[in-house]
PDB file of C-alpha atoms in Angstrom:
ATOM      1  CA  UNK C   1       5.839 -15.241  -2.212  1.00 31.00           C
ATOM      2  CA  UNK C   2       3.827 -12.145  -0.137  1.00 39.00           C
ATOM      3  CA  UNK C   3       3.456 -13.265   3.386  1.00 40.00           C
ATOM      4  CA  UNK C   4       0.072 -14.072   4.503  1.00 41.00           C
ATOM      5  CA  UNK C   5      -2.264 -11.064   5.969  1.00 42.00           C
ATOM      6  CA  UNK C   6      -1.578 -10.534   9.703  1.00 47.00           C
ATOM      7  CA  UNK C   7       1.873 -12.208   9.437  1.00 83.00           C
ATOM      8  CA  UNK C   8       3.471  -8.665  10.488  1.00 93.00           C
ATOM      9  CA  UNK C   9       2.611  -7.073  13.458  1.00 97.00           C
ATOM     10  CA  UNK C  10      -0.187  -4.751  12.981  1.00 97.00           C
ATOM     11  CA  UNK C  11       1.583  -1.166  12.730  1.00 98.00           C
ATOM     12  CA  UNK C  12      -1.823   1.184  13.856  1.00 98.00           C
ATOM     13  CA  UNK C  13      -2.293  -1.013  17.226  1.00 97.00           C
ATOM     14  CA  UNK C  14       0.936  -0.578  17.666  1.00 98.00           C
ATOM     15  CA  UNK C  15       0.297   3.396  18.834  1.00 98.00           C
ATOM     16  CA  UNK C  16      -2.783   3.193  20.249  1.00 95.00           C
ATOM     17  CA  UNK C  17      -1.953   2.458  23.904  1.00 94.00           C
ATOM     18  CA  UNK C  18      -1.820   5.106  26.864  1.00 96.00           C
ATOM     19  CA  UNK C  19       1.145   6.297  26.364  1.00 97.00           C
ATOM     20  CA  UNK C  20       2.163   8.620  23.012  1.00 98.00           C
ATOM     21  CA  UNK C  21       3.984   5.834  20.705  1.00 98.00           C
ATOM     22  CA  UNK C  22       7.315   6.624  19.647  1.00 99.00           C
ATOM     23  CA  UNK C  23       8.653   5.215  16.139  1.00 99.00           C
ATOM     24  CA  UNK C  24      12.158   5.276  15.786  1.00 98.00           C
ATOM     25  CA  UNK C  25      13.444   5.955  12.109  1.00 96.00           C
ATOM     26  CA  UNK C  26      16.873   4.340  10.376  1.00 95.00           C
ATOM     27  CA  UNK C  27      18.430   6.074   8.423  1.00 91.00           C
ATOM     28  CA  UNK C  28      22.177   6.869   7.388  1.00 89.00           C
ATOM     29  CA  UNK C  29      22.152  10.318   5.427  1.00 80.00           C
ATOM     30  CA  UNK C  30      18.908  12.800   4.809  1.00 82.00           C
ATOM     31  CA  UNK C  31      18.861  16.365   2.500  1.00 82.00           C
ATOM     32  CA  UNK C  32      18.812  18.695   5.554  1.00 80.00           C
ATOM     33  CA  UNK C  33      21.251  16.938   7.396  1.00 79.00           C
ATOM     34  CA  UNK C  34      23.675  15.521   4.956  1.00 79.00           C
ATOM     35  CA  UNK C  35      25.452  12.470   6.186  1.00 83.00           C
ATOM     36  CA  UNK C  36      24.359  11.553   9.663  1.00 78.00           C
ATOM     37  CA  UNK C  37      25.476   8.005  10.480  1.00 78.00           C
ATOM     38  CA  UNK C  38      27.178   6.402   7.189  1.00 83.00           C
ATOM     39  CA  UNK C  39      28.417   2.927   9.218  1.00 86.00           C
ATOM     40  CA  UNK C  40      25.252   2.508  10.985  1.00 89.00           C
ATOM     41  CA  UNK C  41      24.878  -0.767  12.049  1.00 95.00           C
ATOM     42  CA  UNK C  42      21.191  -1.375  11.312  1.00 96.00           C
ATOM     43  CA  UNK C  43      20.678  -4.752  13.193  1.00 97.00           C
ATOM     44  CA  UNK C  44      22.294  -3.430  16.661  1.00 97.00           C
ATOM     45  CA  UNK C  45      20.016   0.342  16.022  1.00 96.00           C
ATOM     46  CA  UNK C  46      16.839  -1.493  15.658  1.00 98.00           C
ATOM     47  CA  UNK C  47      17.087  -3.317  18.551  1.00 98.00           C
ATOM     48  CA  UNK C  48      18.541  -0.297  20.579  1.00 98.00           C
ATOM     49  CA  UNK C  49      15.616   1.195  19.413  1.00 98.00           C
ATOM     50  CA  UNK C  50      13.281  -1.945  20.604  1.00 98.00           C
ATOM     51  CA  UNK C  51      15.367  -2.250  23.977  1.00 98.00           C
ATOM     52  CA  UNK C  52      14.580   1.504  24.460  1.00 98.00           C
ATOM     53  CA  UNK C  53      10.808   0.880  24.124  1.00 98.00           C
ATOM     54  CA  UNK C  54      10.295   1.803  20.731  1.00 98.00           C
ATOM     55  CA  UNK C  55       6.755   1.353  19.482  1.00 99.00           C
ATOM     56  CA  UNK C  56       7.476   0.641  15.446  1.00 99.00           C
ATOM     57  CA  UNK C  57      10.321   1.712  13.761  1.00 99.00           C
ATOM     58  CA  UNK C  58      10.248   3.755  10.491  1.00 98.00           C
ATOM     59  CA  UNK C  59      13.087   2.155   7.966  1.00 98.00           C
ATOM     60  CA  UNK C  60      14.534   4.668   5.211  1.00 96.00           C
ATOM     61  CA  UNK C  61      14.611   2.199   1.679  1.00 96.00           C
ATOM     62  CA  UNK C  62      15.141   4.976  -0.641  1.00 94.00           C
ATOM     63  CA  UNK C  63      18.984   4.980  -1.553  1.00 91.00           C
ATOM     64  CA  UNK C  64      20.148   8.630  -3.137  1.00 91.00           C
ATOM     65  CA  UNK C  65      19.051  11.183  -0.414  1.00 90.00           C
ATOM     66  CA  UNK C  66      18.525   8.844   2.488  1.00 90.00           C
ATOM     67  CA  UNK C  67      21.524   6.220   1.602  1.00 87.00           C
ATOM     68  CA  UNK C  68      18.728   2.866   2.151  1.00 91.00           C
ATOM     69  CA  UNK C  69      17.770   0.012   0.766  1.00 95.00           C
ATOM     70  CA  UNK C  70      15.383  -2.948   0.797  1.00 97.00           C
ATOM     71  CA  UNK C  71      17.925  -5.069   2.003  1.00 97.00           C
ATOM     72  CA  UNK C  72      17.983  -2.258   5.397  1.00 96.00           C
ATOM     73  CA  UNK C  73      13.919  -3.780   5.623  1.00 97.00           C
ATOM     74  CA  UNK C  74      14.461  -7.175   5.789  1.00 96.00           C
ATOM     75  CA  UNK C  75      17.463  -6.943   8.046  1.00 97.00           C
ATOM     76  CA  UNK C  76      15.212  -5.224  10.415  1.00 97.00           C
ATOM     77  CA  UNK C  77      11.897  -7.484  10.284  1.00 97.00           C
ATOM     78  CA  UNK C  78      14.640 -10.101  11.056  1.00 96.00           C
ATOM     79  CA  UNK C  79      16.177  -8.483  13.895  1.00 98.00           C
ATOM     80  CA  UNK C  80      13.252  -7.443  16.186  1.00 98.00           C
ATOM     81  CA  UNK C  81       9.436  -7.926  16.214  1.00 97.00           C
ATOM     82  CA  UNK C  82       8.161  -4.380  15.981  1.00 98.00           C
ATOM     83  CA  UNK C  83       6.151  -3.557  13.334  1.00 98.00           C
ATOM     84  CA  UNK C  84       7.779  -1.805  10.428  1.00 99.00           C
ATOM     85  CA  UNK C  85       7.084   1.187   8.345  1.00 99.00           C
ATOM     86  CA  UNK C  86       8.479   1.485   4.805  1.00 99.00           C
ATOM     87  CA  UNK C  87       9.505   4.910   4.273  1.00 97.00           C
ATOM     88  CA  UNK C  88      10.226   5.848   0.653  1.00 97.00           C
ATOM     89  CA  UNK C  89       8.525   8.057  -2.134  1.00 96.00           C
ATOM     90  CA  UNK C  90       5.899   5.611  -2.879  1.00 98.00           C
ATOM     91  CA  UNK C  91       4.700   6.176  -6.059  1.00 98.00           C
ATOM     92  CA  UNK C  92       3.154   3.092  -7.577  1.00 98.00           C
ATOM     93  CA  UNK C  93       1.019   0.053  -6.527  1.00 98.00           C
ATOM     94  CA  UNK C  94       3.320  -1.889  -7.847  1.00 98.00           C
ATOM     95  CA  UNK C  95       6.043  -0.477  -4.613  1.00 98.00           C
ATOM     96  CA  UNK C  96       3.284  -0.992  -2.170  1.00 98.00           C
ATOM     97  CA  UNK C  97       2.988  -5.218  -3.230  1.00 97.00           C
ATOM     98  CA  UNK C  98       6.584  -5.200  -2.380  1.00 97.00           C
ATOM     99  CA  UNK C  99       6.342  -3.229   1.126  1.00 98.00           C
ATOM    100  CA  UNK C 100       3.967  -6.264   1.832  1.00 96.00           C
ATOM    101  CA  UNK C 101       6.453  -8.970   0.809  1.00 96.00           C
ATOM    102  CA  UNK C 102       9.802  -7.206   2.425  1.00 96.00           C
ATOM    103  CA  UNK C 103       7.611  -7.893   5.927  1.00 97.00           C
ATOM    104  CA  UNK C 104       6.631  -4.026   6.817  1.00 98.00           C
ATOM    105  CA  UNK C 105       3.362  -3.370   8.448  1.00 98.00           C
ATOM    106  CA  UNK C 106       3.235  -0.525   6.804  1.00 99.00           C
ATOM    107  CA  UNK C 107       4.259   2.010   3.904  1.00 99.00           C
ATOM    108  CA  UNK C 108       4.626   6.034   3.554  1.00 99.00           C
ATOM    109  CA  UNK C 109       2.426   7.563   1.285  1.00 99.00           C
ATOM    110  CA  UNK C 110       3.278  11.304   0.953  1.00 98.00           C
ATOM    111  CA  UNK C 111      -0.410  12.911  -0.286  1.00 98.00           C
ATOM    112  CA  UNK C 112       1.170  15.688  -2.409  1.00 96.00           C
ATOM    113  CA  UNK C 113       3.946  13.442  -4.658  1.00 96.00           C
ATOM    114  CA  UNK C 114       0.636  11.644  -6.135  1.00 98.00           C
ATOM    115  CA  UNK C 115      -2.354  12.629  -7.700  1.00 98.00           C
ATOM    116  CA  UNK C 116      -5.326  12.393  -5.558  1.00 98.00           C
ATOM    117  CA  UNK C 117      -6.612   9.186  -7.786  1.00 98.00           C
ATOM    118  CA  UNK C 118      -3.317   7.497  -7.015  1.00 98.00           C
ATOM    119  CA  UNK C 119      -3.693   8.209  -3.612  1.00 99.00           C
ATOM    120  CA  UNK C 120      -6.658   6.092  -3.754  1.00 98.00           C
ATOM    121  CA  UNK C 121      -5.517   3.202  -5.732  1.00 98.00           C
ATOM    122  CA  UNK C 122      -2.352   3.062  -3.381  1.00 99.00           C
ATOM    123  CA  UNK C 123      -4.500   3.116   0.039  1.00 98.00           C
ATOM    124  CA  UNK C 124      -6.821   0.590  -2.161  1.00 98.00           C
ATOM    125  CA  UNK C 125      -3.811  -1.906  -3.057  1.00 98.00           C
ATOM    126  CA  UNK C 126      -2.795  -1.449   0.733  1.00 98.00           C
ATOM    127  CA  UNK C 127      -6.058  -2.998   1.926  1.00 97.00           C
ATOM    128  CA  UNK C 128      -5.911  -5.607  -0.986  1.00 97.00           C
ATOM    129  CA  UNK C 129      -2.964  -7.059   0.652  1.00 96.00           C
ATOM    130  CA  UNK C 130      -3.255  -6.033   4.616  1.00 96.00           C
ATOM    131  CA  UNK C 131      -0.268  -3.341   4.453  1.00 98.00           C
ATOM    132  CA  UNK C 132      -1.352  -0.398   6.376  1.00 98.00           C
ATOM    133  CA  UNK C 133      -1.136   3.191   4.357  1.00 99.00           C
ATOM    134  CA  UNK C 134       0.627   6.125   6.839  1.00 99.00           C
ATOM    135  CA  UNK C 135      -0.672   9.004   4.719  1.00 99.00           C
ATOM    136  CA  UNK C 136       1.358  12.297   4.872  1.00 98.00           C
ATOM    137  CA  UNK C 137       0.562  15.989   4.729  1.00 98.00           C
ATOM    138  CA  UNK C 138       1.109  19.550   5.090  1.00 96.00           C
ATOM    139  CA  UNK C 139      -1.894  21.398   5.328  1.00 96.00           C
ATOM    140  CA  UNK C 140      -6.030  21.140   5.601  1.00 97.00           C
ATOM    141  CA  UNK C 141      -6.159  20.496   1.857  1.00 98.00           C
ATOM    142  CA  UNK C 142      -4.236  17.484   1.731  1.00 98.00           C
ATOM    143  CA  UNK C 143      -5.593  16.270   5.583  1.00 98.00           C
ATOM    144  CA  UNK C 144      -9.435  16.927   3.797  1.00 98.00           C
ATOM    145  CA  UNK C 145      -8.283  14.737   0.726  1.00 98.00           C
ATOM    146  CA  UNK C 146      -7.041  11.967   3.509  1.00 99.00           C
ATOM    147  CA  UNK C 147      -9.833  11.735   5.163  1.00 98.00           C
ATOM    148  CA  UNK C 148     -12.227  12.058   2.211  1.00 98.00           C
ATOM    149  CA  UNK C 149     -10.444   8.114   1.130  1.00 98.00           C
ATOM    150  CA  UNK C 150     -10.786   7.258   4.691  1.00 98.00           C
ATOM    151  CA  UNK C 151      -7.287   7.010   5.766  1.00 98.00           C
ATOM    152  CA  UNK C 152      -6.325   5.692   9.125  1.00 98.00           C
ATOM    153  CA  UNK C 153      -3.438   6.505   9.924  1.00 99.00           C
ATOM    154  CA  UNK C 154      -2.161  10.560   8.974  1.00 99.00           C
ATOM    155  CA  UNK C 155       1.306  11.836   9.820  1.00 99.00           C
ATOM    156  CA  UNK C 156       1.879  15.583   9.752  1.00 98.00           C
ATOM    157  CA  UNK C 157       5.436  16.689   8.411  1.00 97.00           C
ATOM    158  CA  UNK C 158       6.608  19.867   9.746  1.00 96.00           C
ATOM    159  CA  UNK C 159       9.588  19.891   7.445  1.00 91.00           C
ATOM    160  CA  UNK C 160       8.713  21.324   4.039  1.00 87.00           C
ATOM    161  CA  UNK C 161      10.242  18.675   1.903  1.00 82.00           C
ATOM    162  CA  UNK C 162      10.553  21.834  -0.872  1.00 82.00           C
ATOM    163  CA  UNK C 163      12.611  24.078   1.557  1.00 86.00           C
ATOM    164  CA  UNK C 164      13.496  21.547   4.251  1.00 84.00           C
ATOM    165  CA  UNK C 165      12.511  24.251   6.588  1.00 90.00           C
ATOM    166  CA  UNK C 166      10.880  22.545  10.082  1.00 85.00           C
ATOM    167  CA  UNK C 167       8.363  24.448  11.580  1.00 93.00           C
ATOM    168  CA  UNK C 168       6.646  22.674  14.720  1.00 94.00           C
ATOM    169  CA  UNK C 169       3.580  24.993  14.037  1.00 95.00           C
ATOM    170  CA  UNK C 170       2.438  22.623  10.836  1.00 97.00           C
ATOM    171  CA  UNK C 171       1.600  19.882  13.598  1.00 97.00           C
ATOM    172  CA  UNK C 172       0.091  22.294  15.961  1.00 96.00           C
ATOM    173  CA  UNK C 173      -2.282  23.382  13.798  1.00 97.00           C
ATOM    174  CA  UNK C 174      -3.275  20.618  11.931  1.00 97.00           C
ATOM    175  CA  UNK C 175      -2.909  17.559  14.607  1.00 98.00           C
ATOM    176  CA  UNK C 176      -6.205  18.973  16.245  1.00 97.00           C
ATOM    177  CA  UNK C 177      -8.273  18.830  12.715  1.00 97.00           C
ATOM    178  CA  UNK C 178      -7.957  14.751  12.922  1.00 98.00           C
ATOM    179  CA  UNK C 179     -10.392  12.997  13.901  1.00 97.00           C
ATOM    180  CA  UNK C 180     -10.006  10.935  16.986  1.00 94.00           C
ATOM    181  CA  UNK C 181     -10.772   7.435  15.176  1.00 94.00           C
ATOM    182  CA  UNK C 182      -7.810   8.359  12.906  1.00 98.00           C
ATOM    183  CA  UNK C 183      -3.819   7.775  14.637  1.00 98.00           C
ATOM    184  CA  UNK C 184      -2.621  11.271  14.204  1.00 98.00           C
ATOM    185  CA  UNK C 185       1.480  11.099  14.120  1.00 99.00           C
ATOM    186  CA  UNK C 186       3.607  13.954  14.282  1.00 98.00           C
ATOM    187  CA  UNK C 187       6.504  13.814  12.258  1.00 97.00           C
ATOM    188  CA  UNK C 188      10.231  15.751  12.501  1.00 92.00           C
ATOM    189  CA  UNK C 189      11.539  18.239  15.057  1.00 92.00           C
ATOM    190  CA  UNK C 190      11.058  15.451  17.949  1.00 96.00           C
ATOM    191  CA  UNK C 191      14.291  16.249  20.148  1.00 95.00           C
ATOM    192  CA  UNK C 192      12.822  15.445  23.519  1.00 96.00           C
ATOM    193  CA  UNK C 193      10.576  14.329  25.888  1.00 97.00           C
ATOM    194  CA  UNK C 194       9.204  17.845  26.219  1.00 97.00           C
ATOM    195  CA  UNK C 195       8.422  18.126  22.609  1.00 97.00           C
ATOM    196  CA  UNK C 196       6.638  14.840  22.960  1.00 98.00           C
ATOM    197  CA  UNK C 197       4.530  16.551  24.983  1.00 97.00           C
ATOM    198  CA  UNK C 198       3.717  19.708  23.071  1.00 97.00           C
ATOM    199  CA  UNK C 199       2.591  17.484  20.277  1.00 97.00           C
ATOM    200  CA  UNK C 200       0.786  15.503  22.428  1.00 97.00           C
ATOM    201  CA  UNK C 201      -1.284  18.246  23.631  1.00 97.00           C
ATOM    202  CA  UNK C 202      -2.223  18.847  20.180  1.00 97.00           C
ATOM    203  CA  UNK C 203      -3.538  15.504  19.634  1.00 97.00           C
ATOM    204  CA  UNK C 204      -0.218  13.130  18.475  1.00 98.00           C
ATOM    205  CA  UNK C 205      -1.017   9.180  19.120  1.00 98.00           C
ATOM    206  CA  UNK C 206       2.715   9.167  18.020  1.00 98.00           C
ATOM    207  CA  UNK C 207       5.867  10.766  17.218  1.00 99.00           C
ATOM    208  CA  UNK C 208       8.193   9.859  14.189  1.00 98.00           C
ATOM    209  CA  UNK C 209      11.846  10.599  15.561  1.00 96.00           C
ATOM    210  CA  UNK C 210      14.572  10.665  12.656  1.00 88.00           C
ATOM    211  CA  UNK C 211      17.600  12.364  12.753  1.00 87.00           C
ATOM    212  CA  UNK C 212      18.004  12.936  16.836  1.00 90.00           C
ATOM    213  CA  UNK C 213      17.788   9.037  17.046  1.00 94.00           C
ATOM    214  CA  UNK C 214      19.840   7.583  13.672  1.00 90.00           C
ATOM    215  CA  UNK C 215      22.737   9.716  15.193  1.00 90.00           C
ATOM    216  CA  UNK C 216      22.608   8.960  18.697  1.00 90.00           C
ATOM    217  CA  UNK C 217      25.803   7.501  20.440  1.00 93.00           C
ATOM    218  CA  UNK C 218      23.219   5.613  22.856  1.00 96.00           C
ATOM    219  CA  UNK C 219      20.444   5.372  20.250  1.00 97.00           C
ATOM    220  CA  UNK C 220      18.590   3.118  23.362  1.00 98.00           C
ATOM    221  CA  UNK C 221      18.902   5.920  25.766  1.00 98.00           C
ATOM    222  CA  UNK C 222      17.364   8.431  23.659  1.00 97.00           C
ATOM    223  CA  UNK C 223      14.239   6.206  22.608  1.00 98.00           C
ATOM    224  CA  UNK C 224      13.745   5.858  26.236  1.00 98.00           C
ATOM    225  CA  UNK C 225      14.276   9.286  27.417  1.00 98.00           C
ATOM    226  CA  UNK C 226      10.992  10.114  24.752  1.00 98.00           C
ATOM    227  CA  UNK C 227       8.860   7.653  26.214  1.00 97.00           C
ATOM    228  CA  UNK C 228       5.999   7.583  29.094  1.00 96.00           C
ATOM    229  CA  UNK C 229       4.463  10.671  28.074  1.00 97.00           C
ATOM    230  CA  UNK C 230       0.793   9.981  27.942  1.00 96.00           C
ATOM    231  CA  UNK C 231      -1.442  10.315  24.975  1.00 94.00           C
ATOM    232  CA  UNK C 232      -4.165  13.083  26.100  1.00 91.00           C
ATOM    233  CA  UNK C 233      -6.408  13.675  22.513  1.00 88.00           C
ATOM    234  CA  UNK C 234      -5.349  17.432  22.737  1.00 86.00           C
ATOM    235  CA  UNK C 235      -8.398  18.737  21.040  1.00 80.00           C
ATOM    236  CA  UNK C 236      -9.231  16.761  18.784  1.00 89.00           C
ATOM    237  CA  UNK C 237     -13.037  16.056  18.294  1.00 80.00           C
ATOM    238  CA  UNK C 238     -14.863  12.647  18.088  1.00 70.00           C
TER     239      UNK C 238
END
């Protein structure tokens, strides 16, 4: 049975305070990195993660290039109350019902591995069931097609998923197109606190940290060494 709307904690609140939210990914194994942490132990990460002050936490599901499961979900809405993203190559409604049921607040939609019209119907079956859509993009075609279906939440990837070539300059120059009502997250190529900051001054309400955190001897110490830097808008416009 799905749980009922607004049994999760809601994932956009979750980085909308002063401060720049951090969301802290699981994940044992990624293509540009190759294995990173093959015995994590999920339960003890998340709440390392949590303990370190962690807004949300992103959880890797997809098994072959990222070594997770659904099972890695569940563990994690048991083990600490953060909200949850879903992370996975969400291609079908039918993937975002069951986000909703495995207790995630919300699900990774990346804007060029689906048509635009299935970008719609998966925001669309999002609302239906109260499980918030993260959309993802590259560049001011795929942010323009975001915001055209009103997304609210927009991460910016500066890997190149094709490549897997990270260039901090994707964020910088798109972060300050969004729209202040929309949570702007920059994702990859968070190492520290200081390149919190750059993407801050851009205009990040958040920052998705992967591998520097699912590999971290004191995963707890790192989350809280990329906290407390304040959100500042960068440029963005109203």
């Amino acid at each position: 049975m799905a749980r009922r709307a607004g049994s999760v904690p809601p994932f956009r609140g979750a980085l909308q305070g002063r401060q720049v939210g951090v969301i802290a990914e699981v994940k044992r194994s990624s293509p540009s990195r190759g294995v990173i942490n093959p015995g994590l132990d999920l339960a003890a990460q998340v709440r390392a993660y949590e303990a370190g002050g962690a807004a949300a936490i992103s959880v890797l599901t997809e098994p072959t290039r990222f070594g997770g499961s659904a099972d890695d979900l569940v563990l994690a809405r048991k083990s600490v109350a953060l909200p949850l993203l879903k992370k996975d190559f969400h291609v079908d409604v039918s993937q975002i019902f069951e986000a909703r049921v495995l207790g995630a607040s919300a699900a990774l939609v990346i804007a060029r591995a689906v048509a635009p019209g299935r970008l719609k119907d998966l925001i669309t079956a999002g609302a239906d069931v109260a499980l918030e859509i993260l959309v993802e993009v590259r560049d001011e075609r795929e942010l323009d097609l975001a915001l055209s279906l009103n997304a609210s939440l927009i991460g910016v990837n500066n890997r190149n998923l094709e490549t897997l070539e990270l260039d901090a300059g994707t964020s910088l120059r798109i972060l300050p197109l969004i729209p202040r009502g929309v949570v702007a997250i920059a994702e990859s190529g968070v190492k520290s606190a200081a390149d919190v900051k750059r993407f801050a001054d851009a205009g990040a309400d958040a920052v998705l940290v992967g591998s520097e955190l699912s590999g971290a001897r004191h995963p707890e110490a790192v989350a809280r060494s990329l906290t407390g830097v304040v959100r500042t808008g960068g440029a963005r416009k109203g």
